[in-house]
Short mmCIF file of C-alpha atoms and ligand atoms in Angstrom, two decimals:
data_model
loop_
_atom_site.label_atom_id
_atom_site.label_comp_id
_atom_site.label_asym_id
_atom_site.label_seq_id
_atom_site.Cartn_x
_atom_site.Cartn_y
_atom_site.Cartn_z
CA MET S 1 15.71 41.43 -67.86
CA LEU S 2 13.07 42.37 -65.07
CA GLN S 3 10.23 41.27 -62.66
CA LYS S 4 7.92 43.30 -63.50
CA CYS S 5 4.30 43.62 -61.87
CA ILE S 6 1.39 42.66 -64.03
CA LYS S 7 -0.95 45.05 -61.50
CA CYS S 8 0.82 47.91 -60.84
CA GLY S 9 4.41 47.51 -62.82
CA LYS S 10 6.76 48.34 -60.62
CA THR S 11 9.76 46.26 -61.34
CA TYR S 12 12.83 43.96 -59.57
CA ASP S 13 16.09 42.99 -59.92
CA VAL S 14 15.72 39.73 -61.50
CA ASP S 15 17.98 37.79 -58.99
CA GLU S 16 15.98 39.33 -56.06
CA ILE S 17 13.89 36.09 -54.44
CA ILE S 18 10.10 37.45 -54.65
CA TYR S 19 6.95 35.89 -56.08
CA THR S 20 5.20 38.68 -55.77
CA CYS S 21 4.84 42.45 -55.54
CA GLU S 22 4.48 44.44 -52.38
CA CYS S 23 1.00 45.43 -53.70
CA GLY S 24 0.20 41.69 -53.82
CA GLY S 25 0.14 41.73 -57.75
CA LEU S 26 1.50 38.53 -59.86
CA LEU S 27 5.66 39.30 -61.45
CA GLU S 28 6.19 38.85 -65.12
CA ILE S 29 9.90 38.50 -66.68
CA VAL S 30 9.80 41.18 -69.28
CA TYR S 31 13.32 41.96 -71.80
CA ASP S 32 14.17 44.37 -73.87
CA TYR S 33 12.58 42.90 -77.28
CA GLU S 34 14.20 45.01 -79.43
CA GLU S 35 16.94 43.56 -78.73
CA ILE S 36 15.89 40.51 -78.80
CA LYS S 37 14.57 41.55 -82.85
CA ASN S 38 18.43 42.17 -83.36
CA LYS S 39 19.57 38.96 -82.52
CA ILE S 40 16.71 36.55 -83.65
CA SER S 41 15.42 35.21 -86.51
CA LYS S 42 13.72 32.76 -87.63
CA GLU S 43 16.75 31.11 -89.42
CA THR S 44 18.85 31.13 -86.69
CA LEU S 45 16.18 29.55 -84.89
CA ARG S 46 16.00 26.89 -86.80
CA LYS S 47 19.68 26.22 -87.56
CA ARG S 48 19.28 24.81 -83.26
CA GLN S 49 17.67 21.40 -81.86
CA ILE S 50 13.74 21.54 -81.19
CA GLY S 51 13.02 22.13 -77.44
CA VAL S 52 12.71 24.55 -74.64
CA TRP S 53 16.71 26.05 -75.54
CA ARG S 54 16.54 26.94 -79.14
CA TYR S 55 14.99 29.95 -77.51
CA LEU S 56 17.71 30.97 -75.48
CA GLU S 57 17.60 34.49 -76.02
CA TYR S 58 13.88 34.28 -74.86
CA LEU S 59 14.37 32.85 -71.84
CA PRO S 60 15.95 34.79 -68.47
CA VAL S 61 19.11 32.99 -68.25
CA LYS S 62 22.32 34.38 -67.47
CA ASP S 63 24.60 32.15 -67.12
CA GLU S 64 24.29 28.95 -69.69
CA ARG S 65 26.54 26.83 -68.06
CA LYS S 66 24.25 26.73 -64.91
CA ILE S 67 21.07 25.05 -67.30
CA VAL S 68 19.62 21.89 -65.89
CA THR S 69 18.03 20.16 -69.00
CA LEU S 70 16.75 16.77 -69.80
CA PHE S 71 15.58 17.91 -73.60
CA GLU S 72 12.10 18.72 -72.69
CA GLY S 73 10.36 20.61 -75.67
CA GLY S 74 10.26 19.46 -78.95
CA THR S 75 7.35 18.05 -78.81
CA PRO S 76 4.59 16.70 -81.08
CA LEU S 77 2.47 18.30 -83.29
CA TYR S 78 -0.25 16.34 -84.61
CA ARG S 79 -2.25 16.83 -87.67
CA CYS S 80 -5.27 14.77 -86.58
CA LYS S 81 -6.97 14.01 -89.78
CA ASN S 82 -10.08 11.20 -88.12
CA LEU S 83 -10.90 13.06 -85.41
CA GLU S 84 -11.38 16.35 -88.07
CA LYS S 85 -13.66 13.96 -89.29
CA GLU S 86 -15.52 12.69 -85.79
CA LEU S 87 -15.38 16.47 -85.18
CA GLY S 88 -16.79 18.27 -88.33
CA VAL S 89 -13.87 20.43 -88.54
CA LYS S 90 -11.78 21.86 -90.93
CA GLU S 91 -8.04 21.56 -89.61
CA LEU S 92 -7.50 20.06 -86.00
CA TYR S 93 -3.77 19.56 -84.26
CA VAL S 94 -2.93 18.26 -80.83
CA LYS S 95 0.15 19.63 -79.20
CA ASN S 96 0.87 16.52 -77.29
CA GLU S 97 2.64 17.33 -73.93
CA GLY S 98 3.03 14.10 -72.47
CA ALA S 99 6.31 13.56 -74.71
CA ASN S 100 8.38 15.80 -72.08
CA PRO S 101 11.02 13.30 -70.39
CA THR S 102 8.80 13.08 -66.53
CA GLY S 103 5.22 12.95 -69.10
CA SER S 104 3.93 16.76 -68.57
CA PHE S 105 4.33 20.05 -69.82
CA LYS S 106 6.28 20.73 -66.04
CA ASP S 107 9.14 19.53 -67.90
CA ARG S 108 9.72 23.17 -69.40
CA GLY S 109 8.86 24.77 -66.32
CA MET S 110 11.32 23.37 -64.47
CA THR S 111 14.40 23.31 -66.73
CA VAL S 112 13.87 27.05 -67.02
CA GLY S 113 12.79 27.15 -62.98
CA VAL S 114 15.41 24.28 -61.41
CA THR S 115 18.21 26.42 -64.27
CA ARG S 116 17.34 30.08 -61.56
CA ALA S 117 17.89 27.74 -58.88
CA ASN S 118 21.20 26.64 -59.94
CA GLU S 119 22.19 30.67 -60.77
CA LEU S 120 20.91 32.00 -57.46
CA GLY S 121 22.86 29.07 -55.55
CA VAL S 122 19.81 27.83 -53.89
CA GLU S 123 20.26 24.35 -52.64
CA VAL S 124 16.41 23.18 -51.24
CA VAL S 125 13.68 23.05 -54.13
CA GLY S 126 9.88 22.90 -53.64
CA CYS S 127 6.55 22.68 -54.21
CA ALA S 128 3.04 22.07 -53.95
CA SER S 129 1.33 19.80 -56.75
CA THR S 130 -1.53 17.70 -57.68
CA GLY S 131 0.95 14.99 -59.31
CA ASN S 132 2.58 16.61 -62.30
CA THR S 133 4.90 19.60 -61.22
CA SER S 134 6.15 17.17 -58.32
CA ALA S 135 7.06 14.46 -60.63
CA SER S 136 8.69 17.18 -62.66
CA LEU S 137 10.59 19.04 -60.00
CA ALA S 138 12.06 16.03 -58.14
CA ALA S 139 13.46 14.71 -61.61
CA TYR S 140 15.69 18.43 -62.06
CA SER S 141 16.44 18.41 -58.73
CA ALA S 142 17.47 15.57 -59.05
CA ARG S 143 19.54 15.75 -61.60
CA SER S 144 21.03 19.73 -60.15
CA GLY S 145 21.78 17.81 -56.68
CA LYS S 146 19.11 19.37 -55.07
CA LYS S 147 16.74 18.91 -51.88
CA CYS S 148 13.53 18.75 -52.55
CA ILE S 149 10.19 18.83 -51.03
CA VAL S 150 6.81 18.27 -52.36
CA LEU S 151 3.72 18.87 -50.76
CA LEU S 152 0.82 16.65 -51.98
CA PRO S 153 -2.94 16.15 -51.11
CA GLU S 154 -3.63 12.28 -49.97
CA GLY S 155 -5.29 10.41 -51.75
CA LYS S 156 -5.30 12.59 -55.05
CA VAL S 157 -2.19 12.24 -56.60
CA ALA S 158 -2.67 10.08 -59.81
CA LEU S 159 -0.38 6.66 -58.85
CA GLY S 160 2.22 7.17 -62.04
CA LYS S 161 2.69 10.75 -60.28
CA LEU S 162 3.42 9.30 -57.25
CA ALA S 163 5.59 6.36 -57.73
CA GLN S 164 7.85 8.99 -59.85
CA ALA S 165 7.90 11.74 -57.00
CA MET S 166 9.21 8.84 -54.98
CA PHE S 167 11.47 7.71 -56.89
CA TYR S 168 13.21 10.74 -57.84
CA GLY S 169 13.83 10.82 -54.38
CA ALA S 170 12.40 14.15 -53.32
CA LYS S 171 10.66 14.16 -49.79
CA VAL S 172 7.19 13.36 -50.36
CA ILE S 173 5.01 14.85 -47.65
CA GLN S 174 1.09 13.86 -48.28
CA ILE S 175 -1.44 16.71 -46.75
CA ASN S 176 -4.52 15.82 -45.19
CA GLY S 177 -5.77 18.68 -47.36
CA ASN S 178 -5.99 19.50 -51.03
CA PHE S 179 -4.06 21.09 -53.49
CA ASP S 180 -5.03 24.85 -52.50
CA ASP S 181 -3.86 23.70 -48.93
CA ALA S 182 -0.62 22.69 -49.68
CA LEU S 183 -0.12 25.50 -51.91
CA GLU S 184 -0.54 28.30 -49.24
CA MET S 185 1.92 25.72 -47.12
CA VAL S 186 4.86 25.90 -49.16
CA LYS S 187 4.34 29.57 -49.94
CA GLN S 188 4.74 29.98 -46.24
CA LEU S 189 8.01 27.90 -46.06
CA ALA S 190 9.28 30.35 -49.12
CA ARG S 191 8.08 33.24 -47.33
CA GLU S 192 10.71 32.25 -44.37
CA LYS S 193 12.91 31.91 -47.25
CA LEU S 194 13.28 27.95 -46.22
CA ILE S 195 12.93 26.68 -49.72
CA TYR S 196 12.54 28.46 -53.09
CA LEU S 197 8.81 27.93 -54.52
CA LEU S 198 8.75 26.34 -58.20
CA ASN S 199 5.05 26.07 -58.43
CA SER S 200 3.89 28.59 -61.52
CA ILE S 201 3.72 31.22 -58.86
CA ASN S 202 7.28 31.57 -59.62
CA PRO S 203 7.18 33.81 -62.79
CA PHE S 204 10.63 32.08 -63.95
CA ARG S 205 9.43 28.96 -64.35
CA LEU S 206 6.34 30.08 -66.46
CA GLU S 207 9.27 31.52 -69.06
CA GLY S 208 10.25 27.93 -69.83
CA GLN S 209 6.30 27.37 -70.38
CA LYS S 210 5.97 29.60 -72.69
CA THR S 211 7.97 27.51 -75.61
CA ILE S 212 4.59 26.11 -76.37
CA GLY S 213 3.23 28.77 -78.10
CA PHE S 214 6.65 29.59 -79.82
CA GLU S 215 6.64 25.52 -81.26
CA ILE S 216 3.82 25.84 -81.85
CA CYS S 217 4.51 27.99 -84.98
CA ASP S 218 7.89 27.23 -85.61
CA GLN S 219 5.54 23.54 -86.27
CA LEU S 220 3.28 25.64 -88.02
CA ASN S 221 6.04 26.87 -89.91
CA TRP S 222 5.40 30.46 -88.51
CA GLN S 223 1.74 30.23 -89.19
CA VAL S 224 -0.33 30.99 -86.35
CA PRO S 225 -3.35 29.23 -85.02
CA ASP S 226 -6.69 30.77 -84.94
CA ARG S 227 -7.42 28.98 -81.83
CA VAL S 228 -4.95 26.89 -78.67
CA ILE S 229 -7.19 25.45 -76.20
CA VAL S 230 -5.51 24.33 -73.05
CA PRO S 231 -7.07 22.37 -69.52
CA VAL S 232 -6.71 24.82 -67.27
CA GLY S 233 -5.88 24.15 -62.94
CA ASN S 234 -3.76 26.43 -61.25
CA ALA S 235 -3.78 28.95 -64.91
CA GLY S 236 0.05 28.67 -65.79
CA ASN S 237 0.10 27.29 -68.61
CA ILE S 238 -2.69 29.24 -70.57
CA SER S 239 -0.60 32.49 -69.36
CA ALA S 240 2.58 31.13 -70.30
CA ILE S 241 1.77 30.02 -73.48
CA TRP S 242 -0.27 33.69 -74.56
CA LYS S 243 2.97 35.31 -73.06
CA GLY S 244 5.10 32.70 -75.71
CA PHE S 245 2.74 33.99 -78.54
CA ARG S 246 2.94 38.10 -77.85
CA GLU S 247 6.47 37.83 -77.70
CA PHE S 248 7.20 36.50 -81.08
CA GLU S 249 4.60 39.04 -81.89
CA ALA S 250 6.81 41.81 -80.27
CA THR S 251 9.80 40.35 -82.16
CA GLY S 252 8.33 40.21 -85.79
CA ILE S 253 8.42 36.42 -85.59
CA ILE S 254 4.41 36.22 -86.10
CA ASP S 255 2.15 38.47 -86.73
CA GLU S 256 -1.05 37.25 -85.80
CA LEU S 257 -2.12 36.21 -82.47
CA PRO S 258 -4.81 32.86 -81.49
CA LYS S 259 -7.62 32.85 -79.04
CA MET S 260 -7.03 31.47 -75.93
CA THR S 261 -9.64 28.95 -74.97
CA GLY S 262 -9.44 27.54 -71.19
CA ILE S 263 -11.33 24.43 -70.24
CA GLN S 264 -12.16 23.35 -66.42
CA ALA S 265 -13.84 20.69 -65.37
CA GLU S 266 -17.51 21.10 -64.28
CA GLY S 267 -16.53 20.68 -60.23
CA ALA S 268 -13.36 23.04 -60.71
CA LYS S 269 -14.39 25.92 -62.44
CA PRO S 270 -13.80 29.70 -61.21
CA ILE S 271 -12.10 31.16 -63.99
CA VAL S 272 -15.24 29.54 -66.35
CA GLU S 273 -17.59 31.24 -63.91
CA ALA S 274 -15.73 34.56 -63.59
CA PHE S 275 -15.08 34.32 -67.58
CA LYS S 276 -19.28 34.36 -68.04
CA ARG S 277 -19.80 36.48 -65.33
CA LYS S 278 -17.20 38.70 -67.95
CA ALA S 279 -15.35 39.48 -63.97
CA LYS S 280 -11.85 40.07 -63.93
CA ASP S 281 -11.50 38.32 -60.19
CA ILE S 282 -13.01 34.51 -59.50
CA THR S 283 -14.50 33.50 -56.39
CA PRO S 284 -12.23 30.28 -55.01
CA TYR S 285 -14.00 27.01 -55.05
CA LYS S 286 -13.70 25.65 -51.01
CA ASN S 287 -13.71 21.96 -52.21
CA PRO S 288 -13.19 21.12 -56.06
CA GLU S 289 -13.68 18.09 -57.79
CA THR S 290 -13.51 15.90 -60.65
CA ILE S 291 -11.87 12.62 -61.91
CA ALA S 292 -9.20 15.29 -64.09
CA THR S 293 -6.92 15.29 -60.11
CA ALA S 294 -4.50 17.15 -62.59
CA ILE S 295 -7.08 20.33 -62.46
CA ARG S 296 -8.33 19.47 -59.05
CA ILE S 297 -8.38 23.07 -58.29
CA GLY S 298 -10.12 25.42 -56.23
CA ASN S 299 -8.62 28.37 -56.42
CA PRO S 300 -5.91 29.10 -59.10
CA VAL S 301 -2.89 31.41 -58.30
CA ASN S 302 -2.61 32.72 -61.77
CA ALA S 303 -6.56 33.45 -62.52
CA PRO S 304 -5.36 37.37 -62.90
CA LYS S 305 -2.85 36.29 -65.87
CA ALA S 306 -5.44 33.65 -67.15
CA LEU S 307 -8.36 35.72 -67.60
CA GLU S 308 -6.18 38.57 -69.00
CA ALA S 309 -4.90 35.78 -71.74
CA ILE S 310 -8.50 34.95 -72.81
CA TYR S 311 -9.90 38.72 -72.52
CA SER S 312 -7.50 40.79 -75.02
CA SER S 313 -7.29 37.18 -77.26
CA GLY S 314 -10.47 37.65 -77.87
CA GLY S 315 -11.05 33.60 -76.62
CA TYR S 316 -13.02 31.70 -74.49
CA ALA S 317 -13.41 29.95 -71.15
CA GLU S 318 -15.79 26.63 -70.53
CA ALA S 319 -16.28 23.53 -68.25
CA VAL S 320 -17.01 20.35 -68.92
CA SER S 321 -18.13 17.41 -67.06
CA ASP S 322 -15.85 14.36 -66.42
CA GLU S 323 -17.84 12.08 -67.90
CA GLU S 324 -17.11 14.22 -71.31
CA ILE S 325 -13.20 14.28 -70.55
CA VAL S 326 -13.54 10.44 -69.93
CA GLU S 327 -15.33 10.09 -72.92
CA ALA S 328 -12.62 12.50 -74.80
CA GLN S 329 -9.55 10.92 -73.56
CA LYS S 330 -10.86 7.20 -74.96
CA LEU S 331 -11.91 8.66 -78.28
CA LEU S 332 -8.22 10.66 -78.51
CA ALA S 333 -6.44 7.49 -78.07
CA ARG S 334 -8.97 5.23 -80.38
CA LYS S 335 -8.88 7.77 -83.02
CA GLU S 336 -5.91 9.14 -82.86
CA GLY S 337 -3.65 6.95 -80.61
CA ILE S 338 -2.69 9.32 -78.64
CA PHE S 339 -2.79 8.30 -74.84
CA VAL S 340 -3.17 11.33 -72.51
CA GLU S 341 -4.33 11.79 -68.66
CA PRO S 342 -7.69 13.08 -67.85
CA ALA S 343 -7.15 16.55 -67.35
CA SER S 344 -5.62 16.64 -70.43
CA ALA S 345 -8.66 15.00 -72.64
CA SER S 346 -10.75 18.24 -71.35
CA SER S 347 -9.23 20.32 -73.89
CA ILE S 348 -10.90 18.01 -76.34
CA ALA S 349 -13.67 18.10 -74.73
CA GLY S 350 -13.59 21.37 -74.02
CA LEU S 351 -13.18 21.62 -78.15
CA LYS S 352 -16.00 19.55 -78.65
CA LYS S 353 -18.42 21.25 -76.28
CA LEU S 354 -17.50 24.59 -78.12
CA LEU S 355 -18.42 23.27 -81.19
CA ASP S 356 -22.07 22.22 -80.78
CA GLU S 357 -22.37 25.95 -78.72
CA GLY S 358 -21.76 27.24 -81.87
CA ILE S 359 -18.77 29.18 -79.85
CA VAL S 360 -15.54 27.49 -82.35
CA ASP S 361 -16.45 27.67 -85.87
CA ARG S 362 -15.65 24.30 -87.63
CA ASP S 363 -13.41 26.24 -90.45
CA GLU S 364 -10.62 27.42 -87.37
CA ARG S 365 -7.40 25.91 -87.55
CA ILE S 366 -7.40 24.61 -83.90
CA VAL S 367 -4.62 23.28 -81.65
CA CYS S 368 -5.16 21.48 -78.28
CA ILE S 369 -3.22 21.23 -75.70
CA THR S 370 -2.83 17.67 -74.30
CA THR S 371 -0.18 18.42 -71.12
CA GLY S 372 0.46 14.89 -69.81
CA HIS S 373 0.85 10.99 -70.70
CA GLY S 374 -1.71 8.65 -70.09
CA LEU S 375 0.04 6.38 -68.19
CA LYS S 376 0.24 8.77 -65.57
CA ASP S 377 -3.18 7.65 -64.36
CA PRO S 378 -3.46 3.70 -64.96
CA ASP S 379 -6.37 3.68 -62.52
CA ALA S 380 -7.97 5.86 -64.16
CA ALA S 381 -7.88 4.48 -67.77
CA ILE S 382 -8.60 1.11 -66.26
CA ARG S 383 -11.68 2.56 -65.04
CA ALA S 384 -12.77 3.75 -68.26
CA SER S 385 -11.86 0.33 -70.15
CA GLU S 386 -13.90 -3.13 -70.64
CA GLU S 387 -12.15 -6.08 -68.51
CA PRO S 388 -9.92 -8.14 -70.79
CA ILE S 389 -11.30 -11.01 -72.21
CA LYS S 390 -10.69 -14.29 -70.21
CA ILE S 391 -10.19 -17.25 -71.42
CA GLU S 392 -8.20 -21.25 -71.11
CA CYS S 393 -5.32 -22.02 -72.89
CA ASP S 394 -7.57 -23.72 -76.08
CA ILE S 395 -7.41 -22.69 -79.78
CA ASP S 396 -10.76 -22.92 -80.69
CA VAL S 397 -12.20 -20.35 -77.97
CA LEU S 398 -9.54 -18.05 -79.16
CA LYS S 399 -10.20 -18.47 -83.19
CA LYS S 400 -14.38 -17.88 -82.46
CA ILE S 401 -13.35 -14.67 -79.99
CA LEU S 402 -11.16 -13.38 -83.29
CA LYS S 403 -14.59 -13.84 -85.47
CA GLU S 404 -16.15 -11.28 -83.11
CA ASP S 405 -16.95 -7.42 -83.80
C1 LIG R 501 -2.06 17.18 -66.70
C2 LIG R 501 -1.77 18.61 -66.15
N1 LIG R 501 -3.11 19.55 -66.98
C3 LIG R 501 -3.27 20.13 -66.47
C4 LIG R 501 -2.89 21.68 -65.78
C5 LIG R 501 -3.08 22.92 -65.51
O1 LIG R 501 -2.55 23.24 -65.71
P1 LIG R 501 -2.27 24.98 -65.09
O2 LIG R 501 -1.97 24.48 -63.60
O3 LIG R 501 -0.89 25.51 -65.39
O4 LIG R 501 -3.43 25.28 -65.12
C6 LIG R 501 -1.92 20.51 -64.88
C7 LIG R 501 -1.26 21.27 -63.50
O5 LIG R 501 -1.38 22.43 -63.21
C8 LIG R 501 -1.66 19.56 -65.41
O6 LIG R 501 -1.01 18.33 -64.31
N1 LIG R 502 -1.62 20.15 -62.13
C1 LIG R 502 -0.33 21.03 -61.20
C2 LIG R 502 -1.14 21.89 -60.12
C3 LIG R 502 0.14 23.34 -59.44
O1 LIG R 502 0.30 23.99 -60.73
P1 LIG R 502 1.80 24.40 -60.97
O2 LIG R 502 1.54 24.76 -62.45
O3 LIG R 502 1.27 25.43 -60.25
O4 LIG R 502 2.87 24.27 -60.12
C4 LIG R 502 0.26 19.83 -60.60
O5 LIG R 502 0.99 19.20 -61.56
O6 LIG R 502 0.60 20.03 -59.48
#
């Protein structure tokens, strides 16, 4: 097991605390896949409880006693028959990551990232966040007794997420700047070794998130979807999920791969623009803006990994407007009973748009990832809903209302 630069191929020991290569390239964790293949089979995996740690041999942990867990993963993969009818597709699933312990997919990353921090003997962890990363890191650092510092863009973090970070006991610092500014600041703290950084630039964190790909195969009885659609912000998740599929292929668990499809918001779409230019580099946005605050990111650190995932899987990247996001959020809640935060609904909005554009075939088996719980952002949900009806305590008035549509 090593850390390897995706740009120049240089390798580093896993115990070296380093976030990018000397050449500036992003790092990823590589394993001896033949060794994993000899240890693991579908049957052995199935004997264990579903969740991130079912896939232990694929995870960068040396000492199991150091694992910090809140029982993350094992999230539902819903077949969505009502949406299939509504959108005119043959087979549609939603992988609902809002069902994780703190309500987002970040918990998969943090169980592994904070376990690594434990193994390294780190005492102070930190991150920049649009909300979910901070909520999750605050919870896992509380559980492992570490000090936690989170930097947030003031006024742009959904209420539920802010409440979580504060309540789990993190030191919460709001900056007069956006997420990208906050990330630059915590990267500086990490370079000076004042914190162990647990944003997705840390390759160990992404190892936990790749288990979304593992679980999708597992829950589809080892079949592989034609396409996986993922909301994209800092671009770690789409890269991680793709790595999961590739590793299952490398170890003989699956023999096909899905088309990775990333969705961004119109006001923050540097990856979509790069994809449409067929480029490998992005042009960052200085002032990203969208109702989907979780993906209000102008300079995604994992852009090279995400673009590689999209290009080499034959996938696609598209942007959706705030109106399309809210419409999709409502559709998912009202047709399937699944309440997600706005950023999460971009995968559904993106699917609808790509079907209309003829990019996605109606016969495909599709999995949309919904990344965070709807209760994270109650303000957005209330703004998008009809006002409750107010009446006096009058039974006749109530009966009259009951008869209305
Ligand atoms: C709810 C939600 N959806 C999507 C994303 C985007 O994920 P990524 O940054 O890995 O692209 C985030 C945060 O980054 C998020 O919190
Ligand atoms: N949406 C994210 C943004 C940070 O992404 P990360 O994956 O690099 O931590 C958040 O929840 O803060």
